[in-house]
Amino acid sequence: MSAVSPAASETVGMSYLETRRRKLAVVYLPLACFLFVLLFPFYWMGATSIKPNGELLSREGNPFWVHSPTLDHFRKLLFETAYTDWLWNTVIVSVVATVISLAFAVFAAYAIERLRFRGSRQVGMSIFLAYLVPPSILFIPLATVVFNLGLFDTRLALILTYPTFLIPFCTWLLMGYFRSIPYELEECALIDGATRWQILTKIILPLSVPGLISAGIFAFTLSWNEFIYALTFVSSSEVKTVPVGVVTELVEGDVYHWGSLMAGALLGSLPVAFVYSFFVEHYVSGMTGSIKE
Amino acid sequence: MLEKLQNSRNALGIVFMMPAAVLLLLFLTYPLGLGAWLGFTDAKIGRGGEWVGLDNYIFLWNDSVMRLALFNTLFYTTVASVLKFFLGLWLALLLNRNLRFKSFFRAVILLPYIVPTALSAIAFWWLYDAQFSVISWVLTRMGLIHGYIDFLGDPWNARFSVIAANVWRGVPFVAITLLAGLQTISPSFYEASAIDGATPWQQFRHVTLPLLTPIIAVVMTFSVLFTFTDFQLIYVITRGGPLNATHLMATLSFQRAIPGGALGEGAAISIAMVPFLLAAILVSYFGLQRRAWQQGGNDA
């Protein structure tokens, strides 16, 4: 075994044969660099949000360390701005849009994947194409639709428009999931006289809980991230979402309150990071599964 | 009997599709058509438009800012996508090794992708601050530069700064997806090629790359589509400045249509993105077709 060729040591299954030092140089060192670059902005957000202004705007001393941490920026953010309103709006909009999209997507995916009605292939294809329509092409005409429906500057405008990107995504993800459930289960139930509704609620849905969870967190994070619709369809501060509120309301004027800005960015990121951390495995498998379709 | 089942299936299918279909038709298909129509009108905010034919497109074709935005968009998309591909592939190959804390790495690496882009863009904005950038601080302490870098004040600096932010956000997605592709490759291929004396590079070139091509095509199509239509990063970090040097077509379309009020012109700019997006989709679609054909059609 010690005479193994360098070629073999490169392969996945046999990489434990590599020498320690070599592995350190070609694997762990680059990996550490990646990790540092990918995570540093978060550290910097956190550090900035607890730095007093004096430290923040000084080029002296070590900027990587916070000498006298303060929660002043958070206090300002929570009590002197509409930040809590934005948080609440984002929660409402994300949760409601996710629930609606998930419900609609379950029916759509079941119909396309299992009922195989006439034209279901074409419908499935157009759902996929709908996913590829970018919001930055859609927002101008959608703004006029929202305005004509009298929904401008309401949460409902966001709740109804977010499903345009959530439904295609969830449907696509769930189609893949439903496909993995053996068809025989359904056939047996049909023979026993079950209705489609019973099959869907008593067989398919319980079996696809992991798929529903990953579709749900995806939809939730996508809604939480959404920016251009929320920027365009809403204008009053009390209806804004966190990303838009922080960007448009906290950076007015010439003096930037970096501490509060970073505190706002950090607080606004926590809910998604939190949800994500609980369901990482679902998220990762959902992401990789949906792309392989 | 069979026909009845068939009938009910079709009817049921339509009923099940109804909620999603109505919502998508009203808020996606209809606006898409409306957008195409708006592009041919002189609609302003608060005033319906008159049909003006190709006037918007002719005006935009001669508009130097629009041309700059088109150049910026192509430059941004090309450079960012290429970087995301190579860095993402590298990271995926690293993560595919036999590592300790593998799932921890996988989870942590996705964070830039999860966190709202507008919020992480603010962090980059602060990192690029002309006076207090910590990047400049480190570089001056290391003696590599003498004055602080004006990241967002100079056109080319600004372009590369926003590209760096975009790459930072996009690499995790590419890496994790390619990692999933790598894990579907059976180790027996590597064992067989190792026995035949293949070098690591040959293994990568003749085993990994061909088997990974379909997933690379899909990931890169998505990556190109999202980069080409990017809005948030630019809007937050530079608002298209300095001197329109970082305006992308999406941000220009927003600027002309919403604060500028020229809905027709904005719509025309966004419609002008469509041919590029279709081209990106077709390239990867036919790229995949060709591959499937080469392999006897089994590799869909």
Coordinates of C-alpha atoms in Angstrom, one line a residue:
Chain A
M1 CA 0.0 0.0 0.0
S2 CA 2.8 2.4 0.7
A3 CA 4.0 2.1 -3.0
V4 CA 0.7 3.5 -4.2
S5 CA 1.1 5.8 -7.2
P6 CA 0.4 9.5 -6.9
A7 CA -2.4 9.1 -9.4
A8 CA -4.3 6.7 -7.1
S9 CA -3.9 9.0 -4.1
E10 CA -5.8 11.7 -5.9
T11 CA -9.0 9.7 -6.2
V12 CA -11.9 10.4 -3.9
G13 CA -12.1 7.0 -2.3
M14 CA -8.4 6.7 -1.6
S15 CA -7.5 10.2 -0.5
Y16 CA -6.8 9.1 3.0
L17 CA -3.5 7.8 1.6
E18 CA -2.3 11.3 0.9
T19 CA 0.5 12.6 3.0
R20 CA -0.6 15.0 5.7
R21 CA 1.5 17.9 4.5
R22 CA 0.4 17.7 0.9
K23 CA -3.2 17.6 1.9
L24 CA -2.7 20.6 4.2
A25 CA -1.3 22.6 1.3
V26 CA -3.7 21.6 -1.5
V27 CA -6.9 21.1 0.5
Y28 CA -7.0 22.7 3.9
L29 CA -5.1 25.9 3.0
P30 CA -7.3 26.8 0.0
L31 CA -10.4 25.8 1.9
A32 CA -9.4 28.0 4.8
C33 CA -9.0 30.9 2.4
F34 CA -12.5 30.3 0.9
L35 CA -14.0 30.1 4.3
F36 CA -12.3 33.3 5.4
V37 CA -13.4 35.3 2.4
L38 CA -17.0 33.9 2.4
L39 CA -17.5 34.5 6.1
F40 CA -15.5 37.7 6.7
P41 CA -18.3 40.1 5.6
F42 CA -20.5 38.6 8.4
Y43 CA -17.8 39.1 11.0
W44 CA -17.4 42.6 9.8
M45 CA -21.2 43.2 10.0
G46 CA -21.2 42.0 13.6
A47 CA -18.1 43.8 14.6
T48 CA -19.3 47.1 13.1
S49 CA -22.7 46.8 14.7
I50 CA -21.3 46.8 18.2
K51 CA -18.5 49.4 17.7
P52 CA -19.0 52.8 19.2
N53 CA -18.8 55.6 16.6
G54 CA -15.5 56.9 17.8
E55 CA -13.8 53.5 17.1
L56 CA -15.8 53.1 13.8
L57 CA -14.5 56.3 12.3
S58 CA -10.9 56.0 13.3
R59 CA -8.0 54.7 11.3
E60 CA -5.9 54.1 14.4
G61 CA -5.8 50.9 16.4
N62 CA -6.8 47.5 15.3
P63 CA -10.1 47.7 13.4
F64 CA -10.6 43.9 13.7
W65 CA -11.2 44.1 17.4
V66 CA -13.9 46.0 19.3
H67 CA -12.5 47.6 22.3
S68 CA -15.5 49.0 24.0
P69 CA -18.6 47.2 22.6
T70 CA -21.9 49.0 22.7
L71 CA -25.5 48.1 21.9
D72 CA -26.3 51.7 21.1
H73 CA -26.7 51.0 17.4
F74 CA -29.2 48.3 18.1
R75 CA -31.1 50.5 20.5
K76 CA -31.3 53.3 17.9
L77 CA -32.3 50.9 15.2
L78 CA -35.1 49.3 17.2
F79 CA -36.5 52.4 19.0
E80 CA -35.8 55.3 16.7
T81 CA -36.6 53.8 13.3
A82 CA -39.4 51.8 11.8
Y83 CA -37.2 48.7 11.9
T84 CA -39.6 46.6 13.9
D85 CA -42.4 47.4 11.4
W86 CA -40.2 46.2 8.6
L87 CA -39.4 43.0 10.4
W88 CA -43.1 42.3 11.0
N89 CA -44.0 43.1 7.4
T90 CA -41.3 40.8 6.1
V91 CA -42.5 38.0 8.4
I92 CA -46.1 38.4 7.4
V93 CA -45.4 38.7 3.7
S94 CA -42.9 35.8 3.6
V95 CA -45.1 33.4 5.7
V96 CA -48.3 34.1 3.8
A97 CA -46.7 34.1 0.4
T98 CA -45.0 30.8 1.2
V99 CA -48.1 29.1 2.5
I100 CA -50.2 30.2 -0.6
S101 CA -47.4 29.2 -3.0
L102 CA -46.9 25.9 -1.3
A103 CA -50.6 25.0 -1.3
F104 CA -51.0 25.9 -5.0
A105 CA -47.8 24.2 -5.9
V106 CA -48.8 20.9 -4.3
F107 CA -52.0 20.8 -6.4
A108 CA -50.2 21.8 -9.6
A109 CA -47.3 19.4 -9.1
Y110 CA -49.6 16.5 -8.3
A111 CA -51.7 17.2 -11.4
I112 CA -48.7 17.5 -13.7
E113 CA -46.8 14.6 -12.2
R114 CA -49.5 12.1 -11.3
L115 CA -52.8 12.9 -13.0
R116 CA -51.0 13.2 -16.3
F117 CA -53.9 15.0 -17.8
R118 CA -53.9 16.0 -21.5
G119 CA -51.2 18.7 -22.0
S120 CA -49.6 18.1 -18.6
R121 CA -46.1 17.8 -20.2
Q122 CA -46.6 21.2 -21.8
V123 CA -47.9 22.7 -18.6
G124 CA -44.8 21.3 -16.8
M125 CA -42.5 22.8 -19.3
S126 CA -44.2 26.2 -19.1
I127 CA -43.9 26.1 -15.3
F128 CA -40.2 25.6 -15.7
L129 CA -40.0 28.5 -18.2
A130 CA -42.0 30.7 -15.8
Y131 CA -39.2 30.1 -13.2
L132 CA -36.7 31.5 -15.7
V133 CA -38.6 34.8 -16.1
P134 CA -36.5 37.2 -14.0
P135 CA -38.2 39.8 -11.7
S136 CA -36.1 42.5 -13.2
I137 CA -38.0 42.1 -16.5
L138 CA -41.4 41.8 -14.9
F139 CA -41.4 44.6 -12.3
I140 CA -42.5 47.5 -14.6
P141 CA -45.6 45.9 -16.1
L142 CA -46.4 44.2 -12.8
A143 CA -46.3 47.6 -11.1
T144 CA -49.0 48.9 -13.4
V145 CA -51.0 45.7 -12.8
V146 CA -50.6 46.2 -9.0
F147 CA -51.6 49.9 -9.4
N148 CA -54.7 49.2 -11.5
L149 CA -55.9 46.6 -8.9
G150 CA -55.6 49.3 -6.3
L151 CA -53.0 47.3 -4.4
F152 CA -50.2 49.8 -4.6
D153 CA -48.4 50.4 -1.2
T154 CA -50.1 47.4 0.5
R155 CA -48.6 44.2 1.9
L156 CA -51.1 42.4 -0.3
A157 CA -49.3 43.6 -3.4
L158 CA -46.2 41.7 -2.2
I159 CA -48.2 38.6 -1.0
L160 CA -49.8 38.3 -4.4
T161 CA -46.8 38.9 -6.6
Y162 CA -44.2 36.8 -4.7
P163 CA -45.9 33.6 -5.8
T164 CA -44.9 34.4 -9.4
F165 CA -41.4 33.2 -8.6
L166 CA -42.4 30.9 -5.7
I167 CA -45.0 28.8 -7.4
P168 CA -42.8 27.8 -10.3
F169 CA -40.0 26.9 -8.0
C170 CA -42.0 25.0 -5.5
T171 CA -43.9 23.1 -8.2
W172 CA -40.7 22.1 -9.9
L173 CA -39.2 20.9 -6.7
L174 CA -42.3 19.0 -5.6
M175 CA -42.7 17.4 -9.1
G176 CA -39.4 15.8 -8.6
Y177 CA -40.3 14.7 -5.1
F178 CA -43.7 13.2 -6.1
R179 CA -41.9 11.3 -8.9
S180 CA -39.8 9.5 -6.3
I181 CA -43.0 8.1 -4.5
P182 CA -43.8 4.7 -6.0
Y183 CA -46.8 4.8 -8.2
E184 CA -48.0 1.4 -7.0
L185 CA -49.1 2.9 -3.7
E186 CA -51.5 5.1 -5.5
E187 CA -52.8 2.3 -7.7
C188 CA -53.6 0.1 -4.7
A189 CA -55.5 3.0 -3.1
L190 CA -57.4 3.6 -6.4
I191 CA -58.4 0.0 -6.5
D192 CA -59.5 0.1 -2.9
G193 CA -61.8 2.9 -4.0
A194 CA -59.9 5.9 -2.6
T195 CA -60.6 9.3 -4.3
R196 CA -57.8 11.4 -5.6
W197 CA -58.3 13.8 -2.8
Q198 CA -57.8 11.0 -0.3
I199 CA -54.8 9.8 -2.1
L200 CA -53.3 13.3 -2.1
T201 CA -54.0 14.0 1.6
K202 CA -53.5 10.5 3.1
I203 CA -50.7 9.1 1.0
I204 CA -48.8 11.6 -1.1
L205 CA -48.6 14.5 1.4
P206 CA -47.4 12.5 4.4
L207 CA -44.8 10.8 2.3
S208 CA -43.5 14.1 0.9
V209 CA -43.0 16.0 4.2
P210 CA -39.2 16.4 3.6
G211 CA -40.0 17.8 0.1
L212 CA -42.6 20.1 1.5
I213 CA -40.1 21.3 4.1
S214 CA -37.4 22.1 1.6
A215 CA -39.9 23.8 -0.7
G216 CA -41.1 25.8 2.3
I217 CA -37.7 27.0 3.5
F218 CA -36.7 27.8 -0.1
A219 CA -39.9 29.9 -0.6
F220 CA -39.4 31.5 2.8
T221 CA -35.8 32.5 2.1
L222 CA -36.6 33.7 -1.4
S223 CA -39.4 35.9 -0.1
W224 CA -37.3 37.2 2.7
N225 CA -34.6 38.1 0.1
E226 CA -36.9 39.7 -2.4
F227 CA -35.9 43.2 -3.2
I228 CA -37.1 44.7 -6.5
Y229 CA -40.8 44.1 -6.1
A230 CA -40.8 45.4 -2.5
L231 CA -38.8 48.5 -3.7
T232 CA -41.2 49.2 -6.5
F233 CA -44.7 48.3 -5.2
V234 CA -44.4 49.8 -1.7
S235 CA -43.5 53.3 -0.7
S236 CA -44.6 54.1 2.8
S237 CA -42.2 53.3 5.6
E238 CA -44.7 51.3 7.6
V239 CA -45.3 48.8 4.8
K240 CA -41.6 48.2 3.7
T241 CA -39.7 45.0 4.2
V242 CA -36.4 44.7 5.9
P243 CA -34.1 44.7 2.9
V244 CA -35.8 47.7 1.3
G245 CA -36.3 49.6 4.6
V246 CA -32.7 49.3 5.5
V247 CA -31.5 50.4 2.1
T248 CA -33.9 53.2 1.5
E249 CA -34.6 54.6 4.9
L250 CA -31.4 54.2 6.9
V251 CA -29.0 55.6 4.2
E252 CA -30.8 58.9 3.6
G253 CA -28.6 62.0 3.8
D254 CA -24.8 62.4 3.7
V255 CA -24.0 61.0 7.1
Y256 CA -24.1 57.2 7.1
H257 CA -24.9 55.6 10.4
W258 CA -22.7 52.5 9.7
G259 CA -23.3 51.0 13.1
S260 CA -27.1 51.0 12.8
L261 CA -26.9 50.0 9.1
M262 CA -24.8 46.9 10.0
A263 CA -27.0 46.2 13.0
G264 CA -30.0 46.3 10.6
A265 CA -28.3 44.0 8.1
L266 CA -27.3 41.6 10.8
L267 CA -30.8 41.4 12.5
G268 CA -32.4 41.1 9.1
S269 CA -30.2 38.2 8.2
L270 CA -30.7 36.3 11.4
P271 CA -34.2 34.9 10.8
V272 CA -33.2 33.3 7.5
A273 CA -29.9 32.1 8.8
F274 CA -31.8 30.6 11.8
V275 CA -34.4 28.8 9.7
Y276 CA -31.7 27.6 7.3
S277 CA -29.5 26.3 10.1
F278 CA -32.3 24.0 11.3
F279 CA -33.0 22.6 7.9
V280 CA -29.6 22.7 6.2
E281 CA -29.8 19.1 5.0
H282 CA -33.3 19.7 3.4
Y283 CA -32.1 22.9 1.9
V284 CA -29.0 21.4 0.4
S285 CA -30.7 18.3 -0.9
G286 CA -33.6 20.4 -2.3
M287 CA -31.2 22.7 -4.0
T288 CA -29.2 19.9 -5.6
G289 CA -32.3 17.9 -6.4
S290 CA -34.1 20.7 -8.1
I291 CA -31.2 21.5 -10.3
K292 CA -30.7 17.9 -11.4
E293 CA -34.2 17.7 -12.8
Chain B
M1 CA -65.0 2.9 -18.1
L2 CA -61.5 3.7 -19.2
E3 CA -62.7 6.7 -21.1
K4 CA -64.6 7.9 -18.0
L5 CA -61.4 7.7 -15.9
Q6 CA -59.5 9.5 -18.6
N7 CA -62.2 12.2 -18.7
S8 CA -62.2 12.7 -15.0
R9 CA -58.4 12.8 -15.0
N10 CA -58.4 15.6 -17.5
A11 CA -61.1 17.5 -15.6
L12 CA -59.4 16.9 -12.3
G13 CA -56.1 18.0 -13.8
I14 CA -57.6 21.3 -14.8
V15 CA -59.2 21.8 -11.4
F16 CA -55.9 21.1 -9.6
M17 CA -54.0 23.4 -11.9
M18 CA -56.5 26.2 -11.6
P19 CA -55.2 28.1 -8.5
A20 CA -51.6 28.2 -9.7
A21 CA -52.6 28.9 -13.3
V22 CA -54.9 31.8 -12.5
L23 CA -52.3 33.5 -10.3
L24 CA -49.5 33.0 -12.8
L25 CA -51.6 34.1 -15.7
L26 CA -52.7 37.3 -13.9
F27 CA -49.3 38.2 -12.3
L28 CA -46.8 36.7 -14.7
T29 CA -48.0 35.9 -18.3
Y30 CA -50.2 39.0 -18.6
P31 CA -47.6 41.4 -17.2
L32 CA -45.0 39.8 -19.6
G33 CA -47.2 40.7 -22.5
L34 CA -48.1 44.0 -21.1
G35 CA -44.3 44.7 -20.7
A36 CA -43.7 43.9 -24.4
W37 CA -46.6 46.3 -25.3
L38 CA -45.4 49.0 -23.0
G39 CA -42.1 48.9 -24.7
F40 CA -43.8 50.2 -27.8
T41 CA -45.6 53.1 -26.1
D42 CA -44.6 56.4 -24.5
A43 CA -46.3 55.5 -21.2
K44 CA -45.4 57.6 -18.2
I45 CA -46.3 57.0 -14.6
G46 CA -49.9 58.1 -14.1
R47 CA -50.6 58.3 -17.8
G48 CA -51.4 55.5 -20.2
G49 CA -49.2 55.4 -23.3
E50 CA -49.8 56.0 -27.0
W51 CA -48.3 53.5 -29.5
V52 CA -45.0 54.9 -30.7
G53 CA -43.7 51.9 -32.6
L54 CA -40.0 51.4 -32.4
D55 CA -39.3 54.9 -31.1
N56 CA -38.1 53.7 -27.7
Y57 CA -35.8 51.2 -29.2
I58 CA -34.4 53.7 -31.7
F59 CA -33.9 56.3 -29.0
L60 CA -32.2 53.7 -26.7
W61 CA -29.9 52.5 -29.5
N62 CA -28.5 56.0 -29.9
D63 CA -28.4 56.6 -26.1
S64 CA -24.8 56.6 -24.8
V65 CA -25.9 55.6 -21.3
M66 CA -27.9 52.6 -22.7
R67 CA -24.9 51.5 -24.7
L68 CA -22.7 51.8 -21.6
A69 CA -25.2 49.8 -19.6
L70 CA -25.2 47.1 -22.3
F71 CA -21.4 47.0 -22.2
N72 CA -21.4 46.9 -18.4
T73 CA -24.0 44.1 -18.3
L74 CA -22.0 41.9 -20.7
F75 CA -18.8 42.6 -19.0
Y76 CA -20.3 42.0 -15.5
T77 CA -22.0 38.8 -16.6
T78 CA -18.9 37.4 -18.4
V79 CA -16.3 38.1 -15.8
A80 CA -18.5 37.2 -12.9
S81 CA -19.8 34.0 -14.4
V82 CA -16.3 32.8 -15.4
L83 CA -14.9 33.5 -11.9
K84 CA -17.9 31.9 -10.3
F85 CA -17.4 28.8 -12.5
F86 CA -13.7 28.3 -11.7
L87 CA -13.9 29.2 -8.1
G88 CA -17.1 27.2 -7.6
L89 CA -15.6 24.2 -9.3
W90 CA -12.4 24.5 -7.2
L91 CA -14.4 24.7 -4.0
A92 CA -16.6 21.8 -5.0
L93 CA -13.5 19.7 -5.7
L94 CA -12.1 20.6 -2.3
L95 CA -15.3 19.8 -0.5
N96 CA -15.5 16.5 -2.4
R97 CA -12.3 15.3 -0.6
N98 CA -12.4 13.1 2.4
L99 CA -12.7 15.9 5.0
R100 CA -13.4 16.1 8.6
F101 CA -16.5 18.2 9.4
K102 CA -17.7 17.9 5.9
S103 CA -21.3 18.7 6.5
F104 CA -20.3 21.7 8.7
F105 CA -18.3 23.1 5.8
R106 CA -21.1 22.5 3.4
A107 CA -23.6 24.3 5.6
V108 CA -21.4 27.3 6.5
I109 CA -20.3 27.9 2.9
L110 CA -23.9 28.4 1.7
L111 CA -24.4 31.4 4.1
P112 CA -23.6 34.1 1.6
Y113 CA -26.2 32.6 -0.7
I114 CA -28.9 32.5 2.0
V115 CA -28.5 35.9 3.5
P116 CA -30.6 38.6 1.8
T117 CA -28.4 40.1 -1.0
A118 CA -29.5 43.6 -0.2
L119 CA -28.2 43.3 3.3
S120 CA -24.9 41.6 2.5
A121 CA -24.5 44.3 -0.2
I122 CA -24.6 46.9 2.5
A123 CA -21.7 45.1 4.2
F124 CA -19.8 45.3 1.0
W125 CA -20.6 49.0 0.6
W126 CA -19.0 49.5 4.0
L127 CA -16.1 47.3 3.2
Y128 CA -15.5 49.5 0.1
D129 CA -15.8 52.8 2.0
A130 CA -13.3 55.3 0.5
Q131 CA -12.1 56.5 3.9
F132 CA -12.6 53.6 6.3
S133 CA -12.3 50.5 4.2
V134 CA -10.7 47.7 6.2
I135 CA -9.3 46.3 2.9
S136 CA -7.3 49.5 2.4
W137 CA -6.3 49.5 6.0
V138 CA -4.8 46.0 5.7
L139 CA -3.1 46.7 2.4
T140 CA -1.5 49.9 3.7
R141 CA -0.3 48.2 6.9
M142 CA 1.2 45.5 4.7
G143 CA 2.9 48.3 2.7
L144 CA 1.3 47.2 -0.5
I145 CA -0.5 50.5 -1.2
H146 CA 0.2 54.1 0.0
G147 CA -3.2 55.8 -0.3
Y148 CA -6.6 54.4 0.5
I149 CA -8.2 52.8 -2.6
D150 CA -11.3 54.7 -3.9
F151 CA -13.2 51.5 -4.6
L152 CA -16.5 52.9 -5.7
G153 CA -15.3 56.3 -7.0
D154 CA -13.4 55.2 -10.0
P155 CA -15.2 53.5 -12.9
W156 CA -13.0 50.4 -13.3
N157 CA -12.5 50.0 -9.6
A158 CA -16.3 50.2 -9.1
R159 CA -16.9 47.6 -11.8
F160 CA -14.5 45.1 -10.3
S161 CA -15.8 45.9 -6.8
V162 CA -19.4 45.0 -7.7
I163 CA -18.2 41.9 -9.6
A164 CA -16.3 40.8 -6.5
A165 CA -19.4 41.1 -4.4
N166 CA -21.4 39.2 -7.0
V167 CA -18.9 36.4 -7.1
W168 CA -18.8 36.2 -3.3
R169 CA -22.6 35.7 -3.3
G170 CA -22.7 33.3 -6.3
V171 CA -19.8 30.9 -5.6
P172 CA -21.6 28.9 -2.9
F173 CA -24.5 28.1 -5.2
V174 CA -22.2 26.9 -8.0
A175 CA -20.0 25.0 -5.6
I176 CA -22.7 23.1 -3.7
T177 CA -24.5 22.2 -6.9
L178 CA -21.4 21.0 -8.6
L179 CA -20.5 19.1 -5.4
A180 CA -23.8 17.2 -5.7
G181 CA -22.8 16.4 -9.3
L182 CA -19.4 15.2 -8.2
Q183 CA -20.9 12.9 -5.6
T184 CA -23.0 11.1 -8.2
I185 CA -19.8 10.0 -10.1
S186 CA -19.0 6.4 -9.2
P187 CA -15.6 5.9 -7.6
S188 CA -15.1 2.9 -9.8
F189 CA -14.4 5.2 -12.7
Y190 CA -11.5 6.6 -10.8
E191 CA -10.3 3.2 -9.7
A192 CA -10.4 1.9 -13.2
S193 CA -8.6 4.9 -14.7
A194 CA -6.0 4.8 -11.9
I195 CA -5.2 1.2 -12.7
D196 CA -4.8 2.2 -16.3
G197 CA -2.2 4.8 -15.1
A198 CA -4.1 8.0 -15.5
T199 CA -2.6 11.1 -13.9
P200 CA -4.8 13.2 -11.6
W201 CA -5.1 15.7 -14.4
Q202 CA -6.1 13.1 -16.9
Q203 CA -8.7 11.7 -14.5
F204 CA -10.1 15.2 -14.1
R205 CA -10.1 15.9 -17.8
H206 CA -11.4 12.5 -19.0
V207 CA -13.6 11.3 -16.1
T208 CA -14.8 14.2 -13.9
L209 CA -15.3 16.9 -16.5
P210 CA -17.3 14.8 -19.1
L211 CA -19.6 13.3 -16.4
L212 CA -20.1 16.7 -14.8
T213 CA -20.9 18.5 -18.1
P214 CA -24.7 18.3 -17.9
I215 CA -24.8 19.7 -14.4
I216 CA -22.3 22.4 -15.3
A217 CA -24.5 23.4 -18.2
V218 CA -27.5 23.7 -16.0
V219 CA -25.7 25.6 -13.2
M220 CA -24.0 28.0 -15.5
T221 CA -27.3 28.7 -17.4
F222 CA -28.8 29.7 -14.1
S223 CA -25.8 31.6 -13.0
V224 CA -25.6 33.6 -16.3
L225 CA -29.4 34.3 -16.2
F226 CA -29.3 35.6 -12.6
T227 CA -26.1 37.6 -13.2
F228 CA -27.3 39.2 -16.4
T229 CA -30.5 40.4 -14.7
D230 CA -28.9 41.3 -11.4
F231 CA -30.3 44.4 -9.8
Q232 CA -29.9 44.4 -6.0
L233 CA -26.2 44.5 -5.7
I234 CA -25.7 47.4 -8.0
Y235 CA -28.7 49.3 -6.6
V236 CA -27.4 49.0 -3.1
I237 CA -23.6 49.4 -3.7
T238 CA -23.3 52.0 -6.4
R239 CA -26.8 52.9 -7.8
G240 CA -25.2 52.6 -11.2
G241 CA -22.4 55.2 -10.5
P242 CA -19.8 56.6 -10.8
L243 CA -20.8 58.2 -14.1
N244 CA -23.1 55.3 -15.0
A245 CA -20.0 53.0 -15.0
T246 CA -21.8 50.2 -13.2
H247 CA -25.3 50.7 -14.5
L248 CA -26.7 47.3 -15.7
M249 CA -29.7 47.0 -17.9
A250 CA -31.9 46.1 -15.0
T251 CA -30.8 49.1 -12.9
L252 CA -31.1 51.5 -15.8
S253 CA -34.5 50.2 -16.6
F254 CA -35.6 50.8 -13.0
Q255 CA -34.1 54.2 -12.9
R256 CA -35.8 55.4 -16.1
A257 CA -39.1 53.8 -15.3
I258 CA -39.7 54.3 -11.6
P259 CA -37.9 57.4 -10.3
G260 CA -37.7 58.8 -13.9
G261 CA -41.4 58.0 -14.6
A262 CA -40.8 56.8 -18.2
L263 CA -42.5 53.4 -18.0
G264 CA -42.4 52.8 -21.8
E265 CA -38.7 53.4 -22.0
G266 CA -38.0 51.3 -18.9
A267 CA -40.1 48.5 -20.3
A268 CA -38.2 48.7 -23.6
I269 CA -34.9 48.3 -21.8
S270 CA -36.0 45.2 -19.9
I271 CA -37.5 43.7 -23.1
A272 CA -34.1 44.3 -24.7
M273 CA -32.7 41.8 -22.2
V274 CA -34.9 39.0 -23.4
P275 CA -32.9 38.1 -26.5
F276 CA -29.7 37.7 -24.5
L277 CA -31.5 35.5 -21.9
L278 CA -33.0 33.3 -24.7
A279 CA -29.6 33.0 -26.2
A280 CA -28.1 31.8 -22.9
I281 CA -30.9 29.2 -22.5
L282 CA -30.6 28.0 -26.1
V283 CA -26.8 27.7 -25.9
S284 CA -27.0 25.4 -22.9
Y285 CA -30.0 23.5 -24.3
F286 CA -28.3 22.7 -27.5
G287 CA -25.0 22.1 -25.8
L288 CA -26.8 19.4 -23.8
Q289 CA -28.6 18.0 -26.9
R290 CA -25.3 17.6 -28.6
R291 CA -23.9 15.7 -25.6
A292 CA -26.8 13.4 -25.4
W293 CA -26.5 12.6 -29.0
Q294 CA -22.8 11.9 -28.7
Q295 CA -23.5 9.4 -25.9
G296 CA -26.2 7.6 -27.8
G297 CA -29.0 9.6 -26.2
N298 CA -28.8 8.0 -22.8
D299 CA -27.5 11.0 -21.1
A300 CA -30.4 13.4 -20.8

